[in-house]
Coordinates of C-alpha atoms (C1' of nucleotides) in Angstrom, one line a residue:
Chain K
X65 CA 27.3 26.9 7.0
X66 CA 28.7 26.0 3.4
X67 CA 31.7 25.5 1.7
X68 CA 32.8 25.7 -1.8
X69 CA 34.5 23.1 -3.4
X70 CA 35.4 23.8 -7.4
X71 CA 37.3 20.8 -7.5
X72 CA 34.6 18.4 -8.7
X73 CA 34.8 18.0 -12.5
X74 CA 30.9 16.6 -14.0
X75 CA 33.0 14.6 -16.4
X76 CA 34.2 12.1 -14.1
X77 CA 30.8 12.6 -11.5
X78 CA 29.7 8.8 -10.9
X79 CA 26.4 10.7 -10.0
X80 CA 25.7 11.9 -13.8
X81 CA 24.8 8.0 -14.7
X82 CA 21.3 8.7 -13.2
X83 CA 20.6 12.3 -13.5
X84 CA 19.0 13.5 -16.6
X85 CA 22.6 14.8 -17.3
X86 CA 23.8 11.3 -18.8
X87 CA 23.6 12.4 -22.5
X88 CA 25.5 15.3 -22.4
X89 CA 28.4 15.5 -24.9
X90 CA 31.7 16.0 -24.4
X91 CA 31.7 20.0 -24.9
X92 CA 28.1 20.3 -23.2
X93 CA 29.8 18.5 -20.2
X94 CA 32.5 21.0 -20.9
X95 CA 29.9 23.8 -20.4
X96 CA 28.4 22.4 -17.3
X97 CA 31.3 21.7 -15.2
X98 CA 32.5 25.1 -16.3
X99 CA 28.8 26.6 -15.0
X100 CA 28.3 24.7 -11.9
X101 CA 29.1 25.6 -8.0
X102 CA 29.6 22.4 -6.2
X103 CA 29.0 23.4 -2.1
X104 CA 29.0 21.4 0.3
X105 CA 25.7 22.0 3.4
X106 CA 25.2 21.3 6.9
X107 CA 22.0 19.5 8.0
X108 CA 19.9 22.6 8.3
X109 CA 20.6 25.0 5.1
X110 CA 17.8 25.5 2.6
X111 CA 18.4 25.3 -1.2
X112 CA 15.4 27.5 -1.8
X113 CA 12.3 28.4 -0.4
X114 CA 8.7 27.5 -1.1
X115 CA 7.0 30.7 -3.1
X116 CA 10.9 31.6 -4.3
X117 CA 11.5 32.0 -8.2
X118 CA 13.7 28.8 -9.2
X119 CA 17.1 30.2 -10.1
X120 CA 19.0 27.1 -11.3
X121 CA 18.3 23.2 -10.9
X122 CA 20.7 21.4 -7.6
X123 CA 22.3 18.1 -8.4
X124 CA 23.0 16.3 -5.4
X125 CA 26.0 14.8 -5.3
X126 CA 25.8 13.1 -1.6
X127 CA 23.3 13.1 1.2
X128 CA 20.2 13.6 1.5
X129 CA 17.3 16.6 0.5
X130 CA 14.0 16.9 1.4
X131 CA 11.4 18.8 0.0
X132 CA 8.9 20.7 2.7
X133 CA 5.7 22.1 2.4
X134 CA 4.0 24.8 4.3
X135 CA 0.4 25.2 4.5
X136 CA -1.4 28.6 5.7
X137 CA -1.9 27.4 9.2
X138 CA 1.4 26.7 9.4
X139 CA 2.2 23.2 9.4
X140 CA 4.6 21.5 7.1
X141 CA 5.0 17.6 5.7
X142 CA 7.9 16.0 3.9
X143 CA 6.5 15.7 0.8
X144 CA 10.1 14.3 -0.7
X145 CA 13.1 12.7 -0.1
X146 CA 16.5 13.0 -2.4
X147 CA 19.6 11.4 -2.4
X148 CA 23.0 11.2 -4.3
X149 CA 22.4 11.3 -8.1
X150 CA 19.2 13.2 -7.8
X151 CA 18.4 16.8 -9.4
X152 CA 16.1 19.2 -7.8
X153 CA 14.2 21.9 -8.5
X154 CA 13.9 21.2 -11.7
X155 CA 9.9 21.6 -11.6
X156 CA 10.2 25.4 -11.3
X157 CA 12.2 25.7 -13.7
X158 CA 10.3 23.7 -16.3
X159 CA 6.9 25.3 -15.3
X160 CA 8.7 28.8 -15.0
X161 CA 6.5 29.3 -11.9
X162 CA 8.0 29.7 -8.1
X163 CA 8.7 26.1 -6.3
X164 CA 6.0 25.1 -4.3
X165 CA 8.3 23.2 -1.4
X166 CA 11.7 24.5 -0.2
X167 CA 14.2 22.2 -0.4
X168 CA 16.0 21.5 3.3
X169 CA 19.4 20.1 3.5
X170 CA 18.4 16.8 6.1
X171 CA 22.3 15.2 6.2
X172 CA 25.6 16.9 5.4
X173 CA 25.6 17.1 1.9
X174 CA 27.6 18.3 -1.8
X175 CA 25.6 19.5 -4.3
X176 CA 26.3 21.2 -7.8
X177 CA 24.2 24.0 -8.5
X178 CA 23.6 24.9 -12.4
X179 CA 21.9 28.4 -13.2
X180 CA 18.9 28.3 -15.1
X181 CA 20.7 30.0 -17.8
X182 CA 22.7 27.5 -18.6
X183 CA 19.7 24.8 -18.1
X184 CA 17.9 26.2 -20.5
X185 CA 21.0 26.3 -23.2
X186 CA 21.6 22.8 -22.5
X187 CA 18.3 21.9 -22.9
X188 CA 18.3 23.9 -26.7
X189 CA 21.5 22.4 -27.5
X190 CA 20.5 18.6 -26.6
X191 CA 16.9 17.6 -26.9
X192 CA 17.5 14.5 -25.1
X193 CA 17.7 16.4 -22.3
X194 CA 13.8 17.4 -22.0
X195 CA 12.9 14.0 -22.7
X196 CA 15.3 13.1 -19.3
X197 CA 13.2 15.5 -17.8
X198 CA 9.6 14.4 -18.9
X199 CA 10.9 10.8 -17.5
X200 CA 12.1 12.1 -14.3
X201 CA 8.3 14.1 -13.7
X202 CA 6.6 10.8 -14.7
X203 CA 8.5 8.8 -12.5
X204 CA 7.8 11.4 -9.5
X205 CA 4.4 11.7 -10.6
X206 CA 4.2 7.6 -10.2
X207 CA 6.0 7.8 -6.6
X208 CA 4.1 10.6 -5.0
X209 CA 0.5 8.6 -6.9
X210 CA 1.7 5.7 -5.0
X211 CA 2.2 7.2 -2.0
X212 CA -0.8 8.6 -2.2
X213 CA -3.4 5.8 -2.5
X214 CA -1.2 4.2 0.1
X215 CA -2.0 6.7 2.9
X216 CA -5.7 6.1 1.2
X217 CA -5.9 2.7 2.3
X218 CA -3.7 1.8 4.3
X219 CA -3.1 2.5 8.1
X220 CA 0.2 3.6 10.0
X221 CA 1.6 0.9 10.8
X222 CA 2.2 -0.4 7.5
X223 CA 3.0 2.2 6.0
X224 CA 5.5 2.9 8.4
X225 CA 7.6 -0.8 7.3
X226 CA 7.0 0.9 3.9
X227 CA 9.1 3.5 4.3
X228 CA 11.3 1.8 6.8
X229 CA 11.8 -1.0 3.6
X230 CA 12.1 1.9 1.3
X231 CA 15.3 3.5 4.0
X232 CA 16.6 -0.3 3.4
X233 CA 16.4 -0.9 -0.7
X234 CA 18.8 2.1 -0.5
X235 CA 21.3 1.9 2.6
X236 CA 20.1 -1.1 4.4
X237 CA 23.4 -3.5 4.6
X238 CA 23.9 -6.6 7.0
X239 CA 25.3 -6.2 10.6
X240 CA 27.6 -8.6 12.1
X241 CA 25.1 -11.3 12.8
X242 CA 24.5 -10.9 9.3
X243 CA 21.0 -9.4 10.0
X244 CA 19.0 -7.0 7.7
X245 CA 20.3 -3.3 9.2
X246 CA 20.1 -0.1 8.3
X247 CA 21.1 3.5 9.8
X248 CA 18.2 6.0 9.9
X249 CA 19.2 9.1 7.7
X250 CA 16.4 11.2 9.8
X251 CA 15.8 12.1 13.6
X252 CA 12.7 10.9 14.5
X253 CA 10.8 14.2 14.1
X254 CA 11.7 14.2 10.8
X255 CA 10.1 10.4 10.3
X256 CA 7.1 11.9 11.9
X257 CA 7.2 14.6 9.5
X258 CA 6.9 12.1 6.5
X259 CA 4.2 10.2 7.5
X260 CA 2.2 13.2 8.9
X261 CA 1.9 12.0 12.2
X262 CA 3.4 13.6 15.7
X263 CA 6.8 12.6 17.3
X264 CA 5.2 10.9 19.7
X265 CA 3.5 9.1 18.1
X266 CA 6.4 7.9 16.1
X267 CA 7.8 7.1 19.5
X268 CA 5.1 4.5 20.6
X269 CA 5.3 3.0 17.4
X270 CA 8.6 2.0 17.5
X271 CA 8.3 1.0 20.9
X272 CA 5.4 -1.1 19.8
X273 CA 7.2 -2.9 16.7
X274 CA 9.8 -3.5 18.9
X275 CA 8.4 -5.3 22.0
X276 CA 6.2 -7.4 19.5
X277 CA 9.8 -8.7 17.9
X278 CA 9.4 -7.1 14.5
X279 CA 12.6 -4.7 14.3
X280 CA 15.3 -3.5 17.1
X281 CA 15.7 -0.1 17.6
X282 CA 18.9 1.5 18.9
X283 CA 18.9 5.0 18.4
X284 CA 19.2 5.6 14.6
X285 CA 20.4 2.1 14.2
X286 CA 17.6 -0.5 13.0
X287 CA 17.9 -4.2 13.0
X288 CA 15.4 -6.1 11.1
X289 CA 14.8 -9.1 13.2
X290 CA 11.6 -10.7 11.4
X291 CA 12.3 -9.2 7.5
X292 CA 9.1 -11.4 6.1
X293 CA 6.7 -10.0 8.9
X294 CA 8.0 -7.0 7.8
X295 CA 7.3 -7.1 4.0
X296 CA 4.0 -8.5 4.9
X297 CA 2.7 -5.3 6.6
X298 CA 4.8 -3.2 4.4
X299 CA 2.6 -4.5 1.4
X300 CA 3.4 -6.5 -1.5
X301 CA 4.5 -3.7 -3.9
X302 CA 7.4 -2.4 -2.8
Chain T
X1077 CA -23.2 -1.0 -22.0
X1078 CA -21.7 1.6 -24.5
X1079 CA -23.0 2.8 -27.5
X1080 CA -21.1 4.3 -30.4
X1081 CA -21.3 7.5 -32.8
X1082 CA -18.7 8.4 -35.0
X1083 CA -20.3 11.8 -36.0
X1084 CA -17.9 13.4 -34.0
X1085 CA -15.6 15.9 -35.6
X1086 CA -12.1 16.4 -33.9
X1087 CA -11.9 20.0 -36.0
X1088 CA -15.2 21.3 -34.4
X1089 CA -14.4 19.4 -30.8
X1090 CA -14.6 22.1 -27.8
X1091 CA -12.9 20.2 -25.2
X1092 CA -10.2 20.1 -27.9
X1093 CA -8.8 23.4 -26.5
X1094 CA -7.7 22.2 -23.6
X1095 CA -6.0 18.7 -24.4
X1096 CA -2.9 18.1 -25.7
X1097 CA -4.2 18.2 -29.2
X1098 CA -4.5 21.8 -29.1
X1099 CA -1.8 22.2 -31.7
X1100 CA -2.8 20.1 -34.0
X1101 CA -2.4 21.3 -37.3
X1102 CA -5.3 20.6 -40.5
X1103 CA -3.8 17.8 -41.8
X1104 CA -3.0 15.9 -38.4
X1105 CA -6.4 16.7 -37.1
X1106 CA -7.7 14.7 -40.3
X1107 CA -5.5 12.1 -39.1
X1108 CA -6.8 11.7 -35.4
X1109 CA -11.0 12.6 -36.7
X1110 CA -10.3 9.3 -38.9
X1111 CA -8.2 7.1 -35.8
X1112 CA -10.4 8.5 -33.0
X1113 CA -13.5 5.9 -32.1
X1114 CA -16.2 7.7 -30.2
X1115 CA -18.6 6.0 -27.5
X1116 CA -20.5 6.6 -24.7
X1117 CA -20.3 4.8 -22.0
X1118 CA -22.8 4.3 -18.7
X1119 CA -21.7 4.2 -15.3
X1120 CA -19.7 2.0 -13.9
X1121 CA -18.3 1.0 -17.3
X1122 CA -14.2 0.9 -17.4
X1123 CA -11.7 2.1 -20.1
X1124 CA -8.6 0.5 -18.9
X1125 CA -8.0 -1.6 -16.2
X1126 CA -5.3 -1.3 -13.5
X1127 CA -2.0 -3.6 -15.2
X1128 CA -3.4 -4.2 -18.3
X1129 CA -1.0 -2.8 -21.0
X1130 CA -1.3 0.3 -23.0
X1131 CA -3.9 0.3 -26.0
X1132 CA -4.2 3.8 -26.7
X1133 CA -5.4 7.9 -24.6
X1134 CA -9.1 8.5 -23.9
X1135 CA -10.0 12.1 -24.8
X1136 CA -12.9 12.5 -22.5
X1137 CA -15.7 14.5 -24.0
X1138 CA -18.1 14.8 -21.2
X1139 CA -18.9 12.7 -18.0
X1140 CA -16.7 12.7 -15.0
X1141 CA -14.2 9.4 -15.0
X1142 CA -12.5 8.3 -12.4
X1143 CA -8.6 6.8 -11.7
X1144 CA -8.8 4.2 -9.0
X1145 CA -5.7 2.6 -7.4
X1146 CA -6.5 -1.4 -5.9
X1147 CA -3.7 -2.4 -3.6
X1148 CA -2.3 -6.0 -2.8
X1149 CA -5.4 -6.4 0.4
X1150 CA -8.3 -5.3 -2.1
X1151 CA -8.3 -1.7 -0.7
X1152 CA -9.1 1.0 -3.3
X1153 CA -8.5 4.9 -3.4
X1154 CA -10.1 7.2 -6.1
X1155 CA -6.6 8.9 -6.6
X1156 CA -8.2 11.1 -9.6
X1157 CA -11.4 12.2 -11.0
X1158 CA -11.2 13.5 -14.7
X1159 CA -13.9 15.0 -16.6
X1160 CA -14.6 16.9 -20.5
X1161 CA -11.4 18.3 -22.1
X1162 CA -8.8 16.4 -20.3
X1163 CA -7.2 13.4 -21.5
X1164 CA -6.6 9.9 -19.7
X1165 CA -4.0 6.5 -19.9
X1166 CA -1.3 9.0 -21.1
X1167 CA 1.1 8.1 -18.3
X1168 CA 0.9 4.1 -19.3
X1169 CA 1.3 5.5 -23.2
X1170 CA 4.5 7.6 -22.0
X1171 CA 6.0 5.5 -19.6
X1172 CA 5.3 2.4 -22.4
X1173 CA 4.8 0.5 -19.1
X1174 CA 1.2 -1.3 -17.7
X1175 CA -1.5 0.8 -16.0
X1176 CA -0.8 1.8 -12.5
X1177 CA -4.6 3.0 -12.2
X1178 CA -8.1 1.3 -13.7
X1179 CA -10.5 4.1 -15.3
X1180 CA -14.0 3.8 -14.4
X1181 CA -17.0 5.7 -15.7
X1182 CA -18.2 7.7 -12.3
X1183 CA -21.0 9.6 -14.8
X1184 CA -22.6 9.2 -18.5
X1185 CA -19.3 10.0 -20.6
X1186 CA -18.5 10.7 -24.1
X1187 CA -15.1 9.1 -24.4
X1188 CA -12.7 9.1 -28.0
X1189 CA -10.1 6.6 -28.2
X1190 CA -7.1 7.0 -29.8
X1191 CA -5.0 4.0 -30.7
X1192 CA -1.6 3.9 -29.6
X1193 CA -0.1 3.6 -33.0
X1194 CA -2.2 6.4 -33.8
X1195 CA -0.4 8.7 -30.9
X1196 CA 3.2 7.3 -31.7
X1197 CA 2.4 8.9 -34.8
X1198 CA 1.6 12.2 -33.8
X1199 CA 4.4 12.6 -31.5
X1200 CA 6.8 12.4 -34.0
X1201 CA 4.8 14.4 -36.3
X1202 CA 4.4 17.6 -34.3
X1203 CA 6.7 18.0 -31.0
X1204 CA 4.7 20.4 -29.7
X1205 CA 2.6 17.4 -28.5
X1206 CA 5.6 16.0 -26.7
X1207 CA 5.3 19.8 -24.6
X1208 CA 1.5 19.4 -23.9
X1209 CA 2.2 15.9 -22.3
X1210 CA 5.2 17.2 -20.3
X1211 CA 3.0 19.9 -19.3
X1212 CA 0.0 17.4 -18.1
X1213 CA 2.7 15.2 -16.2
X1214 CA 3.6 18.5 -14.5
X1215 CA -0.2 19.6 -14.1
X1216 CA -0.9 16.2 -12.5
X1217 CA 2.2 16.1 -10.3
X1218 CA 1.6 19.5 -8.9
X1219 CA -1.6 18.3 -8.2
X1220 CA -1.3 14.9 -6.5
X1221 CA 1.8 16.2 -4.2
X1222 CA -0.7 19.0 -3.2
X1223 CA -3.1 17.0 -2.0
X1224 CA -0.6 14.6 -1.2
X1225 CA 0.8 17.4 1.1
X1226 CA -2.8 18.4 2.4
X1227 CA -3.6 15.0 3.7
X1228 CA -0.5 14.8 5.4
X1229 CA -1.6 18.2 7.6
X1230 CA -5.0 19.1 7.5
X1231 CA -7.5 17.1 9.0
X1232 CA -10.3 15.1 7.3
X1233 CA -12.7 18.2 7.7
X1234 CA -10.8 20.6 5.9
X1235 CA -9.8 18.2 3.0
X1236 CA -13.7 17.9 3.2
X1237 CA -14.5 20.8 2.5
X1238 CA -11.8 21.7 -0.3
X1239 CA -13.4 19.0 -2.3
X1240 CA -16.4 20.3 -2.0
X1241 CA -14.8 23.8 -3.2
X1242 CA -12.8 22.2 -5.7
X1243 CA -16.3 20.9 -7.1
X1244 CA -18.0 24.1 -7.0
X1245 CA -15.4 25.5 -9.3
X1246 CA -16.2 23.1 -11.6
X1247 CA -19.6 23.2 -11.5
X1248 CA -21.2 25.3 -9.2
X1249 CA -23.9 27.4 -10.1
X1250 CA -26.2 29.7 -8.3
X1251 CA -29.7 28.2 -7.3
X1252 CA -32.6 30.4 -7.0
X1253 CA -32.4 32.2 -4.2
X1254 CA -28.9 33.4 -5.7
X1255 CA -26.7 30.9 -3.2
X1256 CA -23.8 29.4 -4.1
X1257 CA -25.1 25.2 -4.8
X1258 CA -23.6 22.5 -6.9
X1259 CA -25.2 19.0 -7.9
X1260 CA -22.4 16.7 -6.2
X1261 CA -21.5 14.2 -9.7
X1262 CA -20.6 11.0 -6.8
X1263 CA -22.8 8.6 -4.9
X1264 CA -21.6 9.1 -0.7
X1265 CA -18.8 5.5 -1.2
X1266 CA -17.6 7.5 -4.2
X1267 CA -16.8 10.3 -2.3
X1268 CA -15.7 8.7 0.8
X1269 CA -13.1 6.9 -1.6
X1270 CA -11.8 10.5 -2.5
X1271 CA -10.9 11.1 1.4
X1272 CA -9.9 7.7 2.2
X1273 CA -12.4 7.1 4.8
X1274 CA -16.1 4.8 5.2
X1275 CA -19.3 5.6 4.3
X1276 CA -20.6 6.3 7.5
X1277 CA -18.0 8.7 8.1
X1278 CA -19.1 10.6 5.0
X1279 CA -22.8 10.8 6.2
X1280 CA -21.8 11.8 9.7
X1281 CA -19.6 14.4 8.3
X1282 CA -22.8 15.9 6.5
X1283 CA -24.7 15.8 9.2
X1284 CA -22.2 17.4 11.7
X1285 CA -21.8 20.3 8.8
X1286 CA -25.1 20.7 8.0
X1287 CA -26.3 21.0 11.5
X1288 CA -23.3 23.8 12.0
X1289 CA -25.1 25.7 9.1
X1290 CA -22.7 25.7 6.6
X1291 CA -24.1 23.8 4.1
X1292 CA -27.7 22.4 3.0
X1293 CA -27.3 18.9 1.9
X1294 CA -29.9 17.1 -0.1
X1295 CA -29.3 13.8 -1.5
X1296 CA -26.4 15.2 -3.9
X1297 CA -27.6 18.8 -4.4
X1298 CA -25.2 21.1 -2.1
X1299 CA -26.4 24.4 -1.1
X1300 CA -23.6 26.7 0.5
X1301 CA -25.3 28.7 3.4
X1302 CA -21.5 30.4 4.7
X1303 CA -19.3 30.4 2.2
X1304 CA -16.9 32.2 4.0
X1305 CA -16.5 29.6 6.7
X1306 CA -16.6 27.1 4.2
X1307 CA -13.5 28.6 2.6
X1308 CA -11.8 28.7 5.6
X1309 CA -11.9 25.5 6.9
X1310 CA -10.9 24.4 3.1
X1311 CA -7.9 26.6 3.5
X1312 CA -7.1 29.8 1.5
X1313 CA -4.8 27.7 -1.4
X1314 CA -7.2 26.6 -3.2
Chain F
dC261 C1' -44.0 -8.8 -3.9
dG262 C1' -39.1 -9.8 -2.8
dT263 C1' -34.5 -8.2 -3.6
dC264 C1' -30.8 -5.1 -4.2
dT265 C1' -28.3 -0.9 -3.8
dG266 C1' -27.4 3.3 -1.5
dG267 C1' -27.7 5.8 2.5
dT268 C1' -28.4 6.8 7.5
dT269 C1' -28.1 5.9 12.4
dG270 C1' -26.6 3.8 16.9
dA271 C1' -23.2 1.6 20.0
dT272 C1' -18.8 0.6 20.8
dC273 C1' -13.8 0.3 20.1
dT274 C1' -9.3 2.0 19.0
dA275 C1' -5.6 4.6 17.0
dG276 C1' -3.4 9.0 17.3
dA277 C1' -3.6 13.7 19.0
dT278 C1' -2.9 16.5 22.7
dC279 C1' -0.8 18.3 26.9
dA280 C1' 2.4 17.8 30.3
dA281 C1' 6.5 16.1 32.5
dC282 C1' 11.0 14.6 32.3
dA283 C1' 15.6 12.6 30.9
dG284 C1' 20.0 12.7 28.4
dG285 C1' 23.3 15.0 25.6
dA286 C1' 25.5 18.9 23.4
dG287 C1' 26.9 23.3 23.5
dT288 C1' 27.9 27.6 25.8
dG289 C1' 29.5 30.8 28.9
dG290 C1' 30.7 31.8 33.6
Chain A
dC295 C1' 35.0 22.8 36.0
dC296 C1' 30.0 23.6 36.8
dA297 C1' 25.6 25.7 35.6
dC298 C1' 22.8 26.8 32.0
dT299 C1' 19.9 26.2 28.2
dC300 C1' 18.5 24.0 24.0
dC301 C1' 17.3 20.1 21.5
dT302 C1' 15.7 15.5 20.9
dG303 C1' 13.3 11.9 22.5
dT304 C1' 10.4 9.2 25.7
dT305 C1' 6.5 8.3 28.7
dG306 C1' 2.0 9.0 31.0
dA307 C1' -3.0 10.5 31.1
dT308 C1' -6.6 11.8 28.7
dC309 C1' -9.5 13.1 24.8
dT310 C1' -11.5 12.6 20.2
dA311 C1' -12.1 11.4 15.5
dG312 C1' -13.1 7.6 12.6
dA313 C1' -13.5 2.6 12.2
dT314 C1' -16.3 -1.2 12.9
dC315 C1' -20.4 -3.9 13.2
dA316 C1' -25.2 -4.1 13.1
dA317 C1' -29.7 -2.6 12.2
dC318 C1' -32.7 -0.2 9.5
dC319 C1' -35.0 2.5 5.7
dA320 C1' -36.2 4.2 1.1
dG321 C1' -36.3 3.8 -3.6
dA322 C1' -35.5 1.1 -7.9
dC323 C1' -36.4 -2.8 -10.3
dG324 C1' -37.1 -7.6 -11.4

DNA sequence: CGTCTGGTTGATCTAGATCAACAGGAGTGG
DNA sequence: CCACTCCTGTTGATCTAGATCAACCAGACG
C-alpha cells in the first residue's frame, strides 16, 4: 500500500514555498528534514481517522487528499480537498482535540509526515510559525464560509461549474484545439460525494451540460466548449 | 436608530469572560474601557457591511446579531448568528482584508466597538490575545465545516431540528408545566435564511412537526412535547 | 381607514432521490 | 484462455421534498 522514500530533503522541497513551513531557518529546516517520513500512498489509504488523536501534521508533497466526514447514520461528504504544497491535520494538533474528518488518500500521492513532537518545538523555536498557522485556519475558515452560503443559495447546477472552475484554476491546461481542458482528479462518486448529491445524479447532470453544449465529457477528460456560459452559472466570485 | 451609553465598564463586563479579552491585564483593560464606544442598536440596524473595509471588532454585549453572506444574483444566506460574549469583524481585522459577511442586528443589542488601532495595539501588547483569536478562528471553523458537513448529508428536517436544539441550549428554559420550551429570537424568513430554504417551507415544516406531536409552535414560543424524537431526528452530535 | 409587514395556505411544477437493471473493464482464479 | 466477480458508471421509472406563484389573513401603524 505505501512506500518509504527518505530521499526527499525539505531544504530543496519546491512545496515548502506555500506551506506554513516557508520561514524555517536553516537548522530548523535541518531538524525537519531530519524528523520527517516522506511515503508515498495508493488511492485508497487513510492518513488518519475521524475521532483519532492527531499524532503529527502531513505535508503533501503531490496528489491529492480529501478530508471525509461521517455522521451517526452513516453517511459521509467531502468536506475538503488538498493538493501538493498543502499541510493537513494540523487542526488537531492545534486544538489538541481528535480530528473530526479522516483524511483519504483520493490520487497516488508523497507526503512527509512530521510528529507532533517536533511540530510543537518548531513552533517554540520560530513564532512565525503559529502566525503561518492562524493564516492557514483563516483562509480555510473563508473557503469552507464560502462554500457554505453557496450551497445556501445557490442550486446544483451552478455550483457544480464552481467546482468544475475550481478543478480548472488548478490543473485545467488547453488541449490541442487549444480549448479550455482539464483531467478530473475524482471518479464520479467521489464528485457526487462533494456536492452531497448521489452518483446518479451526478451522471444526468453531466449528461445534461453536455447535450446543451456547455462542456464535453469523455470519461475523466473535460473540455470546456462554452468557458463564458460556464463562469456565468458558476457565479461571479470565483 | 442606536442610542449610546458609555457607562459601561470593561473591568466589571460579564461577557468579558468569554471573548478574547479574557486576559487582559489592569492596565490594558483601562486602555480598551477608554477606546470601547458602547451603543445599542434596534433591529435591523447593521455594524459592518459586506466589502466595506475593516474599522474595528464588535464585542457584542447582548442581542443576537447576525453574519449574512449576499452573492453576485442578490441571494443571501445567514451563515452565522452571534449573540452576548462573543466577538464579531475579527476575521476582516486579522485577515486586514474587506468584509466577506455584513452584520445585521437580528435582536435589541448592546454592541462595544473597538477601533482598529485600538486592537493593533493590544496584540502587540499581550500575545495571549493573538491565542484567543487563533482559538475563535478554530472555534468558527470547526463549526461552519460541521454544519457545512451536515447539510451536505442530512436532510432539511434534521438540520431543522438541530437548530432548534442548538437554540434550546442557548436559551431554553422550562415553561410551566416543566416542558422543555424556548422563545425562538428570529422572525420565520430569518430562520428560513439559516436552512437555505423559503418561507413557506419553514411554515410547512411547523406544521408537518407540530401535527406529528413533537413540538407546540406558537408564533415564536416553542414548546418540546418529545424531546427524545426531537433529538433524534437532530442527530446525536450535537 | 388604508397600508405594510409577517405569516399561512393552496395548487402546481421540478429537481433529485430512490430502486432496479445493465454494461464495460479490471482483476482473479480455474 | 475463459468464467467469475467486483467496481464504476449509466439509464429508466417512479416518488417526493421544496420551489414557485398566488391569494389571503392578522396585526401594527401611519
Amino acid at each position: 500500500m505505501t512506500t518509504c522514500d527518505p530521499a526527499h530533503d525539505c531544504t530543496n522541497c519546491p512545496s515548502r514555498q506555500t506551506t506554513e513551513w516557508r520561514d524555517l531557518t536553516g537548522s530548523e529546516l535541518a531538524l525537519v528534514t531530519e524528523a520527517k517520513r516522506t511515503r508515498s500512498y495508493d488511492a485508497g489509504a487513510i492518513l488518519y481517522d475521524q475521532g483519532a488523536d492527531c499524532e503529527g501534521v502531513y505535508c503533501i508533497q503531490s496528489g491529492m487528499i480529501g478530508l471525509r466526514r461521517l455522521d451517526e447514520d452513516g453517511n459521509s461528504a467531502l468536506v475538503r480537498l488538498c493538493r501538493g504544497g498543502m499541510t493537513v491535520g494540523y487542526r488537531a494538533f492545534l486544538s489538541k482535540r481528535p480530528h473530526l474528518n479522516s483524511a483519504e488518500v483520493l490520487t497516488p500521492s508523497v507526503v512527509c509526515f512530521i510528529a507532533r513532537s517536533y511540530v510543537s518545538r518548531l513552533l517554540v523555536a520560530n513564532p512565525q510559525i503559529g502566525q503561518r498557522f492562524l493564516q492557514h485556519a483563516m483562509q480555510d475558515l473563508e473557503q469552507t464560509e464560502a462554500e457554505y452560503a453557496r450551497i445556501l443559495t445557490s442550486d446544483l447546477r451552478s455550483r457544480f461549474m464552481h467546482m468544475l472552475m475550481i478543478f480548472y484554476e488548478q490543473i485545467g491546461y488547453e488541449d490541442e484545439a487549444g480549448r479550455p481542458a482539464l483531467d478530473l482528479p475524482l471518479k464520479r462518486s467521489e464528485l457526487a460525494e462533494l456536492l452531497g448529491i448521489r452518483p446518479e445524479s451526478i451522471s444526468r447532470l453531466i449528461k445534461s451540460v453536455s447535450t446543451e453544449g456547455l462542456l464535453d465529457f469523455d470519461d475523466r477528460r473535460v473540455h470546456i466548449r462554452n468557458m463564458d456560459e460556464v463562469l456565468r452559472i458558476a457565479g461571479a466570485t470565483m
